Amino acid sequence: DAGVIQSPRHEVTEMGQEVTLRCKPISGHNSLFWYRQTMMRGLELLIYFNNNVPIDDSGMPEDRFSAKMPNASFSTLKIQPSEPRDSAVYFCASSPWTSGGEQYFGPGTRLTVT
Amino acid sequence: AQTVTQSQPEMSVQEAETVTLSCTYDTSESDYYLFWYKQPPSRQMILVIRQEAYKQQNATENRFSVNFQKAAKSFSLKISDSQLGDAAMYFCAYRRVNGGSQGNLIFGKGTKLSVKP
């Protein structure tokens, strides 16, 4: 299995631009999570989906952030407009319904907003 | 709300020696999962070990083992025979079990482990 796939691996953009991060979960996993990692706040959940349905989006910072999961094999996290404080590493993770609770992480997207 | 605390921002160990990383957590749940994840400089999050709260036996994975003290809400990671490749950030994480629902991970702030040759 290829594992969780994220793209792009690195993104540099200017303040005010739209940014779209992409994730392909492991085939057969029905839960998908978006996390953000910063030095100040550590690793924090943004949103997660079960069976393509958003379950908890309380971690989404504000209306500038949106996430979708149109099907079981693809999810996007969009930031519009982007701001310098959005600079972080964004991780996507997936897990199967029946498991020991572990989540499998993608390699992350390092976002820099100038 | 559940919280996870790692009180050691940095630790250092000599190659081939043993080191223990500390983690405490707070929850009112009786059933949950606990994890240790490793994040090397490549930033990939790698699962090291998992513990189910209902199991009294401490989990082990080769050179990695945990000391799970449920009453004390403590979950430490012991790395034996430390290797240079063990150098990384280590995150303790908690995940609730709620029926069949798959909840998110709650992470500690991490411990940076250095291994001296």
GROMACS .gro file of C-alpha atoms in nm:
model
  231
    1ASP     CA    1   0.000   0.000   0.000
    2ALA     CA    2   0.123   0.349  -0.085
    3GLY     CA    3   0.016   0.494   0.248
    4VAL     CA    4  -0.153   0.830   0.287
    5ILE     CA    5  -0.061   1.059   0.000
    6GLN     CA    6  -0.051   1.436   0.033
    7SER     CA    7   0.019   1.702  -0.222
    8PRO     CA    8   0.192   1.931  -0.259
    9ARG     CA    9   0.478   1.855  -0.019
   10HIS     CA   10   0.574   2.221  -0.008
   11GLU     CA   11   0.373   2.529  -0.090
   12VAL     CA   12   0.489   2.889  -0.085
   13THR     CA   13   0.231   3.153  -0.154
   14GLU     CA   14   0.163   3.518  -0.099
   15MET     CA   15  -0.081   3.655   0.151
   16GLY     CA   16  -0.431   3.675   0.008
   17GLN     CA   17  -0.391   3.384  -0.231
   18GLU     CA   18  -0.601   3.070  -0.226
   19VAL     CA   19  -0.428   2.751  -0.118
   20THR     CA   20  -0.557   2.398  -0.170
   21LEU     CA   21  -0.403   2.098   0.002
   22ARG     CA   22  -0.489   1.748  -0.113
   23CYS     CA   23  -0.504   1.410   0.052
   24LYS     CA   24  -0.561   1.054  -0.061
   25PRO     CA   25  -0.625   0.821   0.235
   26ILE     CA   26  -0.529   0.458   0.252
   27SER     CA   27  -0.774   0.248   0.055
   28GLY     CA   28  -1.040   0.097   0.280
   29HIS     CA   29  -0.995   0.351   0.558
   30ASN     CA   30  -1.318   0.531   0.635
   31SER     CA   31  -1.196   0.801   0.873
   32LEU     CA   32  -0.988   1.096   0.758
   33PHE     CA   33  -0.829   1.366   0.971
   34TRP     CA   34  -0.663   1.699   0.899
   35TYR     CA   35  -0.410   1.821   1.158
   36ARG     CA   36  -0.194   2.133   1.170
   37GLN     CA   37   0.148   2.148   1.336
   38THR     CA   38   0.308   2.473   1.451
   39MET     CA   39   0.582   2.549   1.700
   40MET     CA   40   0.346   2.751   1.916
   41ARG     CA   41   0.044   2.522   1.923
   42GLY     CA   42   0.190   2.181   1.846
   43LEU     CA   43  -0.029   1.928   1.668
   44GLU     CA   44  -0.396   2.015   1.662
   45LEU     CA   45  -0.699   1.871   1.488
   46LEU     CA   46  -0.866   2.087   1.227
   47ILE     CA   47  -1.145   1.857   1.107
   48TYR     CA   48  -1.225   1.491   1.064
   49PHE     CA   49  -1.458   1.287   0.845
   50ASN     CA   50  -1.623   0.949   0.890
   51ASN     CA   51  -1.750   0.789   0.570
   52ASN     CA   52  -1.696   1.119   0.388
   53VAL     CA   53  -1.915   1.311   0.634
   54PRO     CA   54  -1.759   1.588   0.848
   55ILE     CA   55  -1.795   1.490   1.212
   56ASP     CA   56  -1.600   1.753   1.402
   57ASP     CA   57  -1.482   2.080   1.250
   58SER     CA   58  -1.443   2.267   1.577
   59GLY     CA   59  -1.071   2.299   1.514
   60MET     CA   60  -1.109   2.492   1.191
   61PRO     CA   61  -0.969   2.834   1.277
   62GLU     CA   62  -1.217   3.050   1.092
   63ASP     CA   63  -1.425   3.081   0.780
   64ARG     CA   64  -1.117   3.115   0.567
   65PHE     CA   65  -1.065   2.741   0.610
   66SER     CA   66  -1.284   2.482   0.444
   67ALA     CA   67  -1.251   2.108   0.389
   68LYS     CA   68  -1.430   1.864   0.166
   69MET     CA   69  -1.433   1.491   0.110
   70PRO     CA   70  -1.627   1.427  -0.211
   71ASN     CA   71  -1.550   1.055  -0.208
   72ALA     CA   72  -1.373   0.791  -0.003
   73SER     CA   73  -1.040   0.841  -0.177
   74PHE     CA   74  -0.994   1.216  -0.181
   75SER     CA   75  -1.008   1.517   0.049
   76THR     CA   76  -0.911   1.881   0.019
   77LEU     CA   77  -0.831   2.154   0.268
   78LYS     CA   78  -0.867   2.503   0.129
   79ILE     CA   79  -0.753   2.833   0.273
   80GLN     CA   80  -0.893   3.146   0.115
   81PRO     CA   81  -0.754   3.404   0.159
   82SER     CA   82  -0.429   3.283   0.312
   83GLU     CA   83  -0.244   3.477   0.583
   84PRO     CA   84   0.113   3.454   0.718
   85ARG     CA   85  -0.016   3.301   1.043
   86ASP     CA   86  -0.142   3.004   0.841
   87SER     CA   87   0.218   2.899   0.782
   88ALA     CA   88   0.249   2.549   0.927
   89VAL     CA   89   0.280   2.183   0.839
   90TYR     CA   90  -0.056   2.031   0.752
   91PHE     CA   91  -0.100   1.657   0.800
   92CYS     CA   92  -0.365   1.428   0.670
   93ALA     CA   93  -0.423   1.096   0.849
   94SER     CA   94  -0.659   0.806   0.799
   95SER     CA   95  -0.776   0.508   0.999
   96PRO     CA   96  -1.000   0.210   0.937
   97TRP     CA   97  -1.330   0.164   1.117
   98THR     CA   98  -1.223  -0.145   1.304
   99SER     CA   99  -0.872  -0.102   1.431
  100GLY     CA  100  -0.665  -0.053   1.738
  101GLY     CA  101  -0.733   0.317   1.717
  102GLU     CA  102  -0.412   0.412   1.540
  103GLN     CA  103  -0.401   0.667   1.264
  104TYR     CA  104  -0.169   0.660   0.967
  105PHE     CA  105  -0.019   0.991   0.866
  106GLY     CA  106   0.080   1.132   0.532
  107PRO     CA  107   0.413   1.308   0.486
  108GLY     CA  108   0.259   1.651   0.546
  109THR     CA  109   0.247   1.972   0.345
  110ARG     CA  110   0.472   2.254   0.456
  111LEU     CA  111   0.287   2.577   0.385
  112THR     CA  112   0.462   2.912   0.387
  113VAL     CA  113   0.257   3.227   0.340
  114THR     CA  114   0.463   3.541   0.281
  115ALA     CA  115  -1.173   1.788   2.789
  116GLN     CA  116  -0.887   1.547   2.759
  117THR     CA  117  -0.532   1.675   2.784
  118VAL     CA  118  -0.189   1.520   2.733
  119THR     CA  119   0.122   1.653   2.905
  120GLN     CA  120   0.484   1.579   2.824
  121SER     CA  121   0.695   1.751   3.086
  122GLN     CA  122   1.033   1.691   2.923
  123PRO     CA  123   1.088   1.922   2.624
  124GLU     CA  124   1.428   1.763   2.556
  125MET     CA  125   1.609   1.446   2.656
  126SER     CA  126   1.947   1.304   2.573
  127VAL     CA  127   2.077   0.947   2.584
  128GLN     CA  128   2.403   0.775   2.506
  129GLU     CA  129   2.397   0.524   2.226
  130ALA     CA  130   2.316   0.171   2.354
  131GLU     CA  131   2.177   0.309   2.679
  132THR     CA  132   1.815   0.319   2.798
  133VAL     CA  133   1.596   0.627   2.819
  134THR     CA  134   1.243   0.686   2.947
  135LEU     CA  135   1.012   0.956   2.816
  136SER     CA  136   0.727   1.069   3.039
  137CYS     CA  137   0.364   1.137   2.957
  138THR     CA  138   0.061   1.207   3.170
  139TYR     CA  139  -0.294   1.261   3.058
  140ASP     CA  140  -0.625   1.366   3.196
  141THR     CA  141  -0.958   1.206   3.108
  142SER     CA  142  -1.284   1.101   3.267
  143GLU     CA  143  -1.323   0.814   3.021
  144SER     CA  144  -1.259   0.456   3.130
  145ASP     CA  145  -1.176   0.318   2.788
  146TYR     CA  146  -0.934   0.482   2.547
  147TYR     CA  147  -0.617   0.434   2.348
  148LEU     CA  148  -0.273   0.575   2.410
  149PHE     CA  149   0.005   0.604   2.155
  150TRP     CA  150   0.361   0.712   2.108
  151TYR     CA  151   0.447   0.860   1.771
  152LYS     CA  152   0.795   0.939   1.647
  153GLN     CA  153   0.868   1.235   1.419
  154PRO     CA  154   1.220   1.237   1.272
  155PRO     CA  155   1.357   1.540   1.086
  156SER     CA  156   1.178   1.418   0.774
  157ARG     CA  157   0.861   1.518   0.972
  158GLN     CA  158   0.687   1.190   0.892
  159MET     CA  159   0.471   1.080   1.186
  160ILE     CA  160   0.552   0.717   1.266
  161LEU     CA  161   0.355   0.504   1.510
  162VAL     CA  162   0.589   0.353   1.768
  163ILE     CA  163   0.358   0.175   2.008
  164ARG     CA  164  -0.006   0.151   2.114
  165GLN     CA  165  -0.180   0.070   2.441
  166GLU     CA  166  -0.546  -0.007   2.501
  167ALA     CA  167  -0.661   0.123   2.837
  168TYR     CA  168  -0.857  -0.191   2.921
  169LYS     CA  169  -0.542  -0.401   2.897
  170GLN     CA  170  -0.332  -0.416   3.210
  171GLN     CA  171  -0.034  -0.565   3.032
  172ASN     CA  172   0.216  -0.310   2.910
  173ALA     CA  173   0.270  -0.301   2.535
  174THR     CA  174   0.610  -0.381   2.388
  175GLU     CA  175   0.751  -0.349   2.037
  176ASN     CA  176   1.107  -0.473   2.010
  177ARG     CA  177   1.325  -0.215   2.191
  178PHE     CA  178   1.024   0.000   2.281
  179SER     CA  179   0.803  -0.062   2.581
  180VAL     CA  180   0.560   0.137   2.788
  181ASN     CA  181   0.480   0.167   3.155
  182PHE     CA  182   0.106   0.223   3.168
  183GLN     CA  183  -0.030   0.329   3.506
  184LYS     CA  184  -0.401   0.381   3.458
  185ALA     CA  185  -0.482   0.502   3.807
  186ALA     CA  186  -0.203   0.756   3.790
  187LYS     CA  187  -0.288   0.843   3.430
  188SER     CA  188   0.072   0.794   3.331
  189PHE     CA  189   0.209   0.646   3.010
  190SER     CA  190   0.587   0.647   2.978
  191LEU     CA  191   0.795   0.515   2.689
  192LYS     CA  192   1.115   0.323   2.748
  193ILE     CA  193   1.367   0.289   2.467
  194SER     CA  194   1.629   0.022   2.527
  195ASP     CA  195   1.962  -0.009   2.348
  196SER     CA  196   1.920   0.339   2.199
  197GLN     CA  197   2.033   0.383   1.840
  198LEU     CA  198   2.128   0.693   1.645
  199GLY     CA  199   1.815   0.646   1.436
  200ASP     CA  200   1.601   0.691   1.746
  201ALA     CA  201   1.683   1.061   1.753
  202ALA     CA  202   1.354   1.240   1.686
  203MET     CA  203   1.060   1.420   1.840
  204TYR     CA  204   0.836   1.183   2.033
  205PHE     CA  205   0.470   1.260   2.081
  206CYS     CA  206   0.238   1.101   2.330
  207ALA     CA  207  -0.122   1.088   2.209
  208TYR     CA  208  -0.465   0.998   2.344
  209ARG     CA  209  -0.771   0.880   2.158
  210ARG     CA  210  -1.108   0.812   2.310
  211VAL     CA  211  -1.319   0.512   2.227
  212ASN     CA  212  -1.683   0.599   2.182
  213GLY     CA  213  -1.881   0.309   2.046
  214GLY     CA  214  -1.769   0.273   1.688
  215SER     CA  215  -1.685   0.636   1.645
  216GLN     CA  216  -1.328   0.710   1.544
  217GLY     CA  217  -1.222   1.018   1.733
  218ASN     CA  218  -0.924   1.236   1.679
  219LEU     CA  219  -0.586   1.213   1.848
  220ILE     CA  220  -0.495   1.457   2.122
  221PHE     CA  221  -0.122   1.516   2.132
  222GLY     CA  222   0.126   1.629   2.391
  223LYS     CA  223   0.378   1.900   2.303
  224GLY     CA  224   0.650   1.647   2.233
  225THR     CA  225   0.993   1.550   2.367
  226LYS     CA  226   1.299   1.599   2.151
  227LEU     CA  227   1.532   1.303   2.196
  228SER     CA  228   1.900   1.329   2.108
  229VAL     CA  229   2.121   1.022   2.089
  230LYS     CA  230   2.494   1.070   2.148
  231PRO     CA  231   2.738   0.836   1.975
   0.00000   0.00000   0.00000
